JSON list of C-alpha atoms in Angstrom, two decimals:
[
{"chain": "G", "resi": 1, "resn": "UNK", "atom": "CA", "xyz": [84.97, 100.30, 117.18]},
{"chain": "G", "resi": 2, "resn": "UNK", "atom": "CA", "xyz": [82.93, 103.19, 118.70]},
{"chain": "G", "resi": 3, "resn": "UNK", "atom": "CA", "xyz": [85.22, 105.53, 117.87]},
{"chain": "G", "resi": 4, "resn": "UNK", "atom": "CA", "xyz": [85.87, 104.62, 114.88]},
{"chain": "G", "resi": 5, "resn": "UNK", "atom": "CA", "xyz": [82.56, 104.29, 114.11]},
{"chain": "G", "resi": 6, "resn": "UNK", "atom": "CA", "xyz": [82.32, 107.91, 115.01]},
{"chain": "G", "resi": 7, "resn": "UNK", "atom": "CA", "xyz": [84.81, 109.05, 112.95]},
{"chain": "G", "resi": 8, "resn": "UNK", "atom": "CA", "xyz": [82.63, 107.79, 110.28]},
{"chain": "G", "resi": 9, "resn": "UNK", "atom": "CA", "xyz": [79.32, 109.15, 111.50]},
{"chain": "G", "resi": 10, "resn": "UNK", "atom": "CA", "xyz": [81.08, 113.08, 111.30]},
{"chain": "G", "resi": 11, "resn": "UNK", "atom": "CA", "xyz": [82.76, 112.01, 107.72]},
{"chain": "G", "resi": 12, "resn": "UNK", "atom": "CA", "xyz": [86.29, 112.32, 109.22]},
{"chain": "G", "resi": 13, "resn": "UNK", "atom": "CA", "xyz": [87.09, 109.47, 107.41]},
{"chain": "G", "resi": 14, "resn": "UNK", "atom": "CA", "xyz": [85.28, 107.50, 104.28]},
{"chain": "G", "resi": 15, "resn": "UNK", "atom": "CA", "xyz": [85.29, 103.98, 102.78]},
{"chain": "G", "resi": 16, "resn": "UNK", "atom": "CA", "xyz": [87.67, 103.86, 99.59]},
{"chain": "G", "resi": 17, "resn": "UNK", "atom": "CA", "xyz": [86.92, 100.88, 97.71]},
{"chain": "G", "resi": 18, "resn": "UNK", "atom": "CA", "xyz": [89.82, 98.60, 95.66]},
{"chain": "G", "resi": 19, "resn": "UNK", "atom": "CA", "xyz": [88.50, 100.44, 92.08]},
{"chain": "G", "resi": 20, "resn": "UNK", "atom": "CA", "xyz": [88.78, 103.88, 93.37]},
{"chain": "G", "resi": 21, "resn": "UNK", "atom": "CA", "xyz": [92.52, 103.41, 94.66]},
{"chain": "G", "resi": 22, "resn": "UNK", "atom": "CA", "xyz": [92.82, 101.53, 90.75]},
{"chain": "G", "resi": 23, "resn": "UNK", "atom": "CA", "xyz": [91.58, 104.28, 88.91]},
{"chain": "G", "resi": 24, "resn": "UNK", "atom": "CA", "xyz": [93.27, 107.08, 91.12]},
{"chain": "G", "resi": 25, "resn": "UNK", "atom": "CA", "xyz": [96.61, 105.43, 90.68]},
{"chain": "G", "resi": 26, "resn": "UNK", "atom": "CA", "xyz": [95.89, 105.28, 86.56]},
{"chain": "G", "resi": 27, "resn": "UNK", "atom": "CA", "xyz": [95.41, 109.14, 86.67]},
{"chain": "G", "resi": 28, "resn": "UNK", "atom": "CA", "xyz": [99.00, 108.79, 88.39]},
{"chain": "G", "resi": 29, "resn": "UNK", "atom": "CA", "xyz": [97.74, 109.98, 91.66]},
{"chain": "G", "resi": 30, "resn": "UNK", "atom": "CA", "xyz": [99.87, 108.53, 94.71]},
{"chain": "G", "resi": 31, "resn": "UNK", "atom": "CA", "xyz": [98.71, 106.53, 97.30]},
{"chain": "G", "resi": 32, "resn": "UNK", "atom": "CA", "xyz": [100.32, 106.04, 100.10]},
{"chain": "G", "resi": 33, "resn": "UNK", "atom": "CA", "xyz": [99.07, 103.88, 103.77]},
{"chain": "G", "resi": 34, "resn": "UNK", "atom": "CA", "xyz": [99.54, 105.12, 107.43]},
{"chain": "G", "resi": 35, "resn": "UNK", "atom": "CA", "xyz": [99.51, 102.92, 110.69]},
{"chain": "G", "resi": 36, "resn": "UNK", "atom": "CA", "xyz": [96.88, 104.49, 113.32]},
{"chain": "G", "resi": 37, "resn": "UNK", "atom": "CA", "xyz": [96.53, 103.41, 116.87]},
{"chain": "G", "resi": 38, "resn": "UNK", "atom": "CA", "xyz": [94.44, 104.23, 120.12]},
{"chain": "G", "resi": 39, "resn": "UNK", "atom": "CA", "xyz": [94.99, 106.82, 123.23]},
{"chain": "G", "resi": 40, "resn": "UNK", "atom": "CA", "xyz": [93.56, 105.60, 125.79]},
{"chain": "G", "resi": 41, "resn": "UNK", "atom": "CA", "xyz": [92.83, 107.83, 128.88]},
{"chain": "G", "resi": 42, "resn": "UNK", "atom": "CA", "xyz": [90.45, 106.78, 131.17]},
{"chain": "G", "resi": 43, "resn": "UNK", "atom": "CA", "xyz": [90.42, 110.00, 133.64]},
{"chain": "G", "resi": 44, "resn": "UNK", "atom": "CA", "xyz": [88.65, 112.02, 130.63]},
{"chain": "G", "resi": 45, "resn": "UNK", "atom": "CA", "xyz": [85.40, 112.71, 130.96]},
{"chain": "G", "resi": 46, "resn": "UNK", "atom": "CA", "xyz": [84.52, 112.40, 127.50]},
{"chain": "G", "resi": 47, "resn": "UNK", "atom": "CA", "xyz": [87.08, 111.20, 125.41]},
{"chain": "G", "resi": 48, "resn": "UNK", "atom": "CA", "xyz": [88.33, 108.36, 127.00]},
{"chain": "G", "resi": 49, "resn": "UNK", "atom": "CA", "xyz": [90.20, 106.59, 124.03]},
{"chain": "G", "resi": 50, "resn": "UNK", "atom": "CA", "xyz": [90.52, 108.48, 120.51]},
{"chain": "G", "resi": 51, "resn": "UNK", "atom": "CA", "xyz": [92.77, 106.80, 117.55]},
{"chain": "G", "resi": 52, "resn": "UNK", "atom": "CA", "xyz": [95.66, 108.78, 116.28]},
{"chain": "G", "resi": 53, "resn": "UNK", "atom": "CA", "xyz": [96.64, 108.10, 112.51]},
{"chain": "G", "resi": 54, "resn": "UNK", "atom": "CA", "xyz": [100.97, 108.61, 111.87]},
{"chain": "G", "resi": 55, "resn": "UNK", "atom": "CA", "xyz": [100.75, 110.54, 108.72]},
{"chain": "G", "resi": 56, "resn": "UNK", "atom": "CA", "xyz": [104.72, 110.25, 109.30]},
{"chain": "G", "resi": 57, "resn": "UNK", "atom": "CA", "xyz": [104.78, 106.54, 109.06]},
{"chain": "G", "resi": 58, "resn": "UNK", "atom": "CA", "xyz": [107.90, 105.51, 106.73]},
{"chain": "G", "resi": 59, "resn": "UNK", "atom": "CA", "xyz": [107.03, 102.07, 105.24]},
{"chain": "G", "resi": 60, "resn": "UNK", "atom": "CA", "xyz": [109.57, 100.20, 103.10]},
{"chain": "G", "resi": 61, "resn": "UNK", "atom": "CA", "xyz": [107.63, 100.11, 99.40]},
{"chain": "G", "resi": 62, "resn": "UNK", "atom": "CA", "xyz": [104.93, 102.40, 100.14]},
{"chain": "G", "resi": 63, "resn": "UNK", "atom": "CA", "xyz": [106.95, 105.50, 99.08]},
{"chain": "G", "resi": 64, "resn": "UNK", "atom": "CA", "xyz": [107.40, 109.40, 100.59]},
{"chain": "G", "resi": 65, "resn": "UNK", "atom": "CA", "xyz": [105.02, 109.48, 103.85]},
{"chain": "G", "resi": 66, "resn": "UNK", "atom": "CA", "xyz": [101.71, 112.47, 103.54]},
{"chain": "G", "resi": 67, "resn": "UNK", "atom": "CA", "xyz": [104.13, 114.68, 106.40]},
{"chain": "G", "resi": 68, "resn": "UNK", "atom": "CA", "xyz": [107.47, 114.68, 103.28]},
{"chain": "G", "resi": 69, "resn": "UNK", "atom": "CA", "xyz": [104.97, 115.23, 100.75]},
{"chain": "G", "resi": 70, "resn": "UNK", "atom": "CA", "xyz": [102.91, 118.15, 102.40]},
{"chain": "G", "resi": 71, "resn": "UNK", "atom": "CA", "xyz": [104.68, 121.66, 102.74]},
{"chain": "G", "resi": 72, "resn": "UNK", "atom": "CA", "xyz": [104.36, 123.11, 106.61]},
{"chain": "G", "resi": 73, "resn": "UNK", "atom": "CA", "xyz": [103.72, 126.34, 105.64]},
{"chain": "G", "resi": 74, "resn": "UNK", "atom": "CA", "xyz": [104.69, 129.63, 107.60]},
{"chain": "G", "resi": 75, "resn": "UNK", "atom": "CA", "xyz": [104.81, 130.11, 111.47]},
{"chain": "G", "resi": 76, "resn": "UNK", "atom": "CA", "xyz": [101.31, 131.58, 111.36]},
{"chain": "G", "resi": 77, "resn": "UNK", "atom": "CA", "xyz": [101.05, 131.79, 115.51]},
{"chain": "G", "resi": 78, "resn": "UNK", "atom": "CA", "xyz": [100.63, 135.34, 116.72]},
{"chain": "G", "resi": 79, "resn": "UNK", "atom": "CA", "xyz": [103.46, 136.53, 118.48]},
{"chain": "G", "resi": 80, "resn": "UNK", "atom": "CA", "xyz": [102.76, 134.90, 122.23]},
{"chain": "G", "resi": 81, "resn": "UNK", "atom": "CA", "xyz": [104.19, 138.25, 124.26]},
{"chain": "G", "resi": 82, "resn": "UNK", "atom": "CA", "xyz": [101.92, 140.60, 122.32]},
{"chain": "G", "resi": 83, "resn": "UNK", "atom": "CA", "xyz": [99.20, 138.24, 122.63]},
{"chain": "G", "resi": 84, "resn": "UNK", "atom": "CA", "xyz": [99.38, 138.06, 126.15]},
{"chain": "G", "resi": 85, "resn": "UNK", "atom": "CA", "xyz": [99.92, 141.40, 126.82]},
{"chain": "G", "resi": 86, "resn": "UNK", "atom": "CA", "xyz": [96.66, 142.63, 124.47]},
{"chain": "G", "resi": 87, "resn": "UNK", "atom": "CA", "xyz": [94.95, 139.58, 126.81]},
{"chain": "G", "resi": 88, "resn": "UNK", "atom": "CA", "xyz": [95.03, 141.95, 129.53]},
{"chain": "G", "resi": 89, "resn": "UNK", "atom": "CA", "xyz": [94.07, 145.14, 128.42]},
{"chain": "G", "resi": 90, "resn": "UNK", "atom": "CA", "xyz": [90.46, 143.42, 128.08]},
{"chain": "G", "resi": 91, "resn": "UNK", "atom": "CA", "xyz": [88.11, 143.21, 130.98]},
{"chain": "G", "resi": 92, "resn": "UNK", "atom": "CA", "xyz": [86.03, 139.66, 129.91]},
{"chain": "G", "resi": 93, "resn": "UNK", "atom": "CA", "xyz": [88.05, 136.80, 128.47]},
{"chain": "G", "resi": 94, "resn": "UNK", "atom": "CA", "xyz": [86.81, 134.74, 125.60]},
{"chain": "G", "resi": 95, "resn": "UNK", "atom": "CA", "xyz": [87.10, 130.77, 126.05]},
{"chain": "G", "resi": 96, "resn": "UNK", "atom": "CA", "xyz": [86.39, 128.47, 123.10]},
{"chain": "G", "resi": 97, "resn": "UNK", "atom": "CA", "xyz": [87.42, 124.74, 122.34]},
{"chain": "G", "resi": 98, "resn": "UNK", "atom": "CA", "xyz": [89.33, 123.95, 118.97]},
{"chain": "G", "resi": 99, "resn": "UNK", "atom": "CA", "xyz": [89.68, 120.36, 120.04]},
{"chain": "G", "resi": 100, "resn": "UNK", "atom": "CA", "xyz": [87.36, 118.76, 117.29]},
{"chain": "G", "resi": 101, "resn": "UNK", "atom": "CA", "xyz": [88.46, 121.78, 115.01]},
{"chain": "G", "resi": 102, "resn": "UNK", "atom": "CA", "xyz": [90.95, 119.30, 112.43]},
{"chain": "G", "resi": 103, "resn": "UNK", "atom": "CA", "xyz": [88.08, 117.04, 111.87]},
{"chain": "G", "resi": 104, "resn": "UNK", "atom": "CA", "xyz": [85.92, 119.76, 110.80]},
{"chain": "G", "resi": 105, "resn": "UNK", "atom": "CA", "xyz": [88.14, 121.38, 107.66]},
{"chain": "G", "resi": 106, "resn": "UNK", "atom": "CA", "xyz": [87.66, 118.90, 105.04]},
{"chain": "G", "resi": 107, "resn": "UNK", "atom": "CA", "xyz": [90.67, 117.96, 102.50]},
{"chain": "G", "resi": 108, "resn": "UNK", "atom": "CA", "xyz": [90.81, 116.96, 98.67]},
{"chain": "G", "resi": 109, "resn": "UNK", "atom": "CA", "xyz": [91.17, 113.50, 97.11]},
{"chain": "G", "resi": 110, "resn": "UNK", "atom": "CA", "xyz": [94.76, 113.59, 96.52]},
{"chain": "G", "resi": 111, "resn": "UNK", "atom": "CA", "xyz": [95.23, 113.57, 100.63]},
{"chain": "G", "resi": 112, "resn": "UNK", "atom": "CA", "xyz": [92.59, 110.94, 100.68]},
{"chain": "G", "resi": 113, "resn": "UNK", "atom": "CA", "xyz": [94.91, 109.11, 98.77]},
{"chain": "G", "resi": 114, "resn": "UNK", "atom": "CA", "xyz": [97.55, 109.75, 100.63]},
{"chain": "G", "resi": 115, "resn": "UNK", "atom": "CA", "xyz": [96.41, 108.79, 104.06]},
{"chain": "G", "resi": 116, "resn": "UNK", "atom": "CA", "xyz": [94.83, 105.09, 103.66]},
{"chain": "G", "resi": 117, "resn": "UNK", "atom": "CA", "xyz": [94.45, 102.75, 106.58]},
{"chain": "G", "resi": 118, "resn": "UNK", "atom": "CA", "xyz": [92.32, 99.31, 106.94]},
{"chain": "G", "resi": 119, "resn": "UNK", "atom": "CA", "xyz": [90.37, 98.44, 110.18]},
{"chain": "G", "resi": 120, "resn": "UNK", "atom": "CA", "xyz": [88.66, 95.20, 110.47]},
{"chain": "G", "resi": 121, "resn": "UNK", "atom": "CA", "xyz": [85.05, 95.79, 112.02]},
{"chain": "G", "resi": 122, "resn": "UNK", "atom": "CA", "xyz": [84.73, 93.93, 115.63]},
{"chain": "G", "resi": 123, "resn": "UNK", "atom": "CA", "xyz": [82.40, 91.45, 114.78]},
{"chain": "G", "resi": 124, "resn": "UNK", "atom": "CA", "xyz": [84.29, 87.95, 114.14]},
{"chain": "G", "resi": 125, "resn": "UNK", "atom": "CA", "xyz": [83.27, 87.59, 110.40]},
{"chain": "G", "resi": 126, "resn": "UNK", "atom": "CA", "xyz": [84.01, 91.57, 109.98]},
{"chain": "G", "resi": 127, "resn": "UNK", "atom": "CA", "xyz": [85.99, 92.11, 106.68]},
{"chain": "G", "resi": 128, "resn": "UNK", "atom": "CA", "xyz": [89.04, 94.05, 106.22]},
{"chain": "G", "resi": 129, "resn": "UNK", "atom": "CA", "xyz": [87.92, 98.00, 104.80]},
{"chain": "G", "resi": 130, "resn": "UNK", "atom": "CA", "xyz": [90.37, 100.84, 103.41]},
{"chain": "G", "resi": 131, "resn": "UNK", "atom": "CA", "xyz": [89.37, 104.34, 104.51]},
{"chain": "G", "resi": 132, "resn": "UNK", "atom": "CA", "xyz": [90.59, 107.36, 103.80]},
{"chain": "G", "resi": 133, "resn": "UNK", "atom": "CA", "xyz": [91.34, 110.49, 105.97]},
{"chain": "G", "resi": 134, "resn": "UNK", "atom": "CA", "xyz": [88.86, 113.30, 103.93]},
{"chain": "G", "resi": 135, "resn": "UNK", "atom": "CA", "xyz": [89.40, 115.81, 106.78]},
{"chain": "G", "resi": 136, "resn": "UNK", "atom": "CA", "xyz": [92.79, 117.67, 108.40]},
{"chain": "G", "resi": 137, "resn": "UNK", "atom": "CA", "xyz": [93.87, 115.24, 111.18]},
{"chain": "G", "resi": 138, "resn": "UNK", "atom": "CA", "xyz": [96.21, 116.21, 114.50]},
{"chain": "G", "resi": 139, "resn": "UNK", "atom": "CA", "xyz": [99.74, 115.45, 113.40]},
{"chain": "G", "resi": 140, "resn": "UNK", "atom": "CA", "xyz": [99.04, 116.29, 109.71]},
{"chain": "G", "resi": 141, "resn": "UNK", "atom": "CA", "xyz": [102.66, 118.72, 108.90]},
{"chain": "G", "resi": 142, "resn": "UNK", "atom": "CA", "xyz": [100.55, 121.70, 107.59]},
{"chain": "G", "resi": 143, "resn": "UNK", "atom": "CA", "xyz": [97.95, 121.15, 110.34]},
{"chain": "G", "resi": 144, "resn": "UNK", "atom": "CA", "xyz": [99.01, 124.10, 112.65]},
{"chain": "G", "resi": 145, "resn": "UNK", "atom": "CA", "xyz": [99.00, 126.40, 110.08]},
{"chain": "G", "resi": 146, "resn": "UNK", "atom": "CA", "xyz": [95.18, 125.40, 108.88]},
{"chain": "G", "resi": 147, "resn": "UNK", "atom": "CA", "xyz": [94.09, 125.99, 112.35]},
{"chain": "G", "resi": 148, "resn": "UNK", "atom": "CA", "xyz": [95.34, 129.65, 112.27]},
{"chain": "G", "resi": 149, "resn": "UNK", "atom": "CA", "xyz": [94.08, 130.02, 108.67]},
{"chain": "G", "resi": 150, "resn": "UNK", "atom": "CA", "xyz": [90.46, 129.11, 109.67]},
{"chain": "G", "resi": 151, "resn": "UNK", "atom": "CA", "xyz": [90.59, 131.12, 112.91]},
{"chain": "G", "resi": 152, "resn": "UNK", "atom": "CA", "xyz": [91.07, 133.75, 110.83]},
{"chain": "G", "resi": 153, "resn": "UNK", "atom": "CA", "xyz": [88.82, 132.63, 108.37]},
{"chain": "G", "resi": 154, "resn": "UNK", "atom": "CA", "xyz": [85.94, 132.31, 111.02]},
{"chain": "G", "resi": 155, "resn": "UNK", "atom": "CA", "xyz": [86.68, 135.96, 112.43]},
{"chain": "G", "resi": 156, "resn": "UNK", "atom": "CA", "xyz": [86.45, 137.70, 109.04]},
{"chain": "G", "resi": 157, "resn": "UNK", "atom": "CA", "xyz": [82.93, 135.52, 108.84]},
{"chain": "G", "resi": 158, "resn": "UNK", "atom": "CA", "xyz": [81.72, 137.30, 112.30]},
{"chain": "G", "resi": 159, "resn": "UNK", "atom": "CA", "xyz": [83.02, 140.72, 112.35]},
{"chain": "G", "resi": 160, "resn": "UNK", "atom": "CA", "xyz": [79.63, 142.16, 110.81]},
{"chain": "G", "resi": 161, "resn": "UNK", "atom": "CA", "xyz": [78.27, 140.87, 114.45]},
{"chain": "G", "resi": 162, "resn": "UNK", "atom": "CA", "xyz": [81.21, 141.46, 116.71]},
{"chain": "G", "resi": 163, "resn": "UNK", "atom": "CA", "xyz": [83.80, 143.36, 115.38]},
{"chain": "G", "resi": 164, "resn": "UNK", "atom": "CA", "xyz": [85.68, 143.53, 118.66]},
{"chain": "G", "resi": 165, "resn": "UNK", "atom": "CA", "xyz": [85.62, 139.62, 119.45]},
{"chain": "G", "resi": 166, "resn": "UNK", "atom": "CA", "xyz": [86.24, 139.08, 115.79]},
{"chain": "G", "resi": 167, "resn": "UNK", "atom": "CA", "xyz": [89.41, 140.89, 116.62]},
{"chain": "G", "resi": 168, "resn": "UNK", "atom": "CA", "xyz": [90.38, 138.94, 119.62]},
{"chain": "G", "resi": 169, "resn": "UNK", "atom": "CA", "xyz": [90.05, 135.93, 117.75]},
{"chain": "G", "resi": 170, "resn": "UNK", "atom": "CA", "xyz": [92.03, 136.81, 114.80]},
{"chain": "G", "resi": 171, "resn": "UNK", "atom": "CA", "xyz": [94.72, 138.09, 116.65]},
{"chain": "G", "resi": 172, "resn": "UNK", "atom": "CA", "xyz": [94.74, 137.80, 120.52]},
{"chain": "G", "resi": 173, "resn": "UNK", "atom": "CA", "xyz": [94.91, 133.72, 120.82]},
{"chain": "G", "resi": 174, "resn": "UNK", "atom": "CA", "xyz": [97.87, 131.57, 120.78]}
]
C-alpha cells in the first residue's frame, strides 16, 4: 500500500473512474488492463519493494497488449565503444541517477487507457479502484528510446550553462 500510495502522491498513476473508461470507449478509444505485481528486495536501502506493471500482459478478451500496440522506435543508444573511449579522454566523471526518470515523463490519455489495473486499498472494507498509468513506466516497448530522447532533451535545456557537460550527457552515456 505504501508504495502504491506513492505512486499516487508523484501522479505516476491516477484514479479512472467507470464513466471516464464509458465515454473514452464511445470516442472509440481502446482500453486495455495489465496485471502488476511487487519486487521485493530487502538488501536495498531505499527501495525495498517497488510494483512492476506487465504492459505485455496477453489476456484472452481484453485485446492487443500497450507493448503490440506501441512502436519501439530506433536504437537511440550511443554507440558503447565510442562512448567509452570519449569517457576517458575526460579528467572528472559525471554520475547521475535515471532510476525514477520513467515516472517523471508524463504520457497522453490514450496510454492511460491502455494501461488500466485495479488495487483494492488495505483496509478490510477498501473498495476495488481502476488507475491508470499517466507516466512512461520500466518495461513500456518505447521506454528505452524516451529515456535517450529526454537525455537529450535535458542537455539541449543546459548547454547555455555547461556546454561541455551538456555534451557529455547528450552523447558520452550509455
Amino acid at each position: 500500500n505504501t508504495e502504491f500510495k506513492g505512486l499516487l502522491d508523484r501522479r505516476a498513476i491516477g484514479i479512472v473512474t467507470a464513466e471516464e473508461i464509458s465515454a473514452w470507449k464511445e470516442k472509440g478509444g481502446q482500453v486495455c488492463y495489465i496485471s502488476h505485481h511487487p519486487v521485493i528486495t530487502p538488501e536495498k536501502a531505499t527501495t525495498k519493494c517497488r510494483i512492476v506493471a506487465n504492459s505485455s500482459l496477453k489476456n484472452a478478451g481484453n485485446g492487443p497488449t500497450p507493448n503490440q500496440n506501441w512502436p519501439k522506435g530506433p536504437n537511440a543508444l550511443k554507440p558503447m565503444y565510442q562512448v567509452f573511449v570519449r569517457f576517458r579522454l575526460y579528467p572528472v566523471a559525471i554520475h547521475f541517477d535515471l532510476s525514477k526518470m520513467f515516472h517523471s515523463v508524463q504520457t497522453a490519455d490514450a496510454d492511460k487507457f491502455k494501461r488500466l489495473m485495479v488495487w483494492k486499498n488495505g483496509e478490510r472494507n477498501g473498495q476495488w479502484q481502476i488507475y491508470g498509468w499517466q507516466v512512461v513506466a520500466f518495461g513500456d516497448r518505447p521506454s528505452s528510446c524516451i529515456l535517450e530522447i529526454c537525455k537529450d532533451l535535458t542537455a539541449k535545456a543546459g548547454e547555455h550553462i555547461d556546454p561541455v557537460a551538456a555534451r557529455a550527457i547528450s552523447e558520452d552515456t550509455y
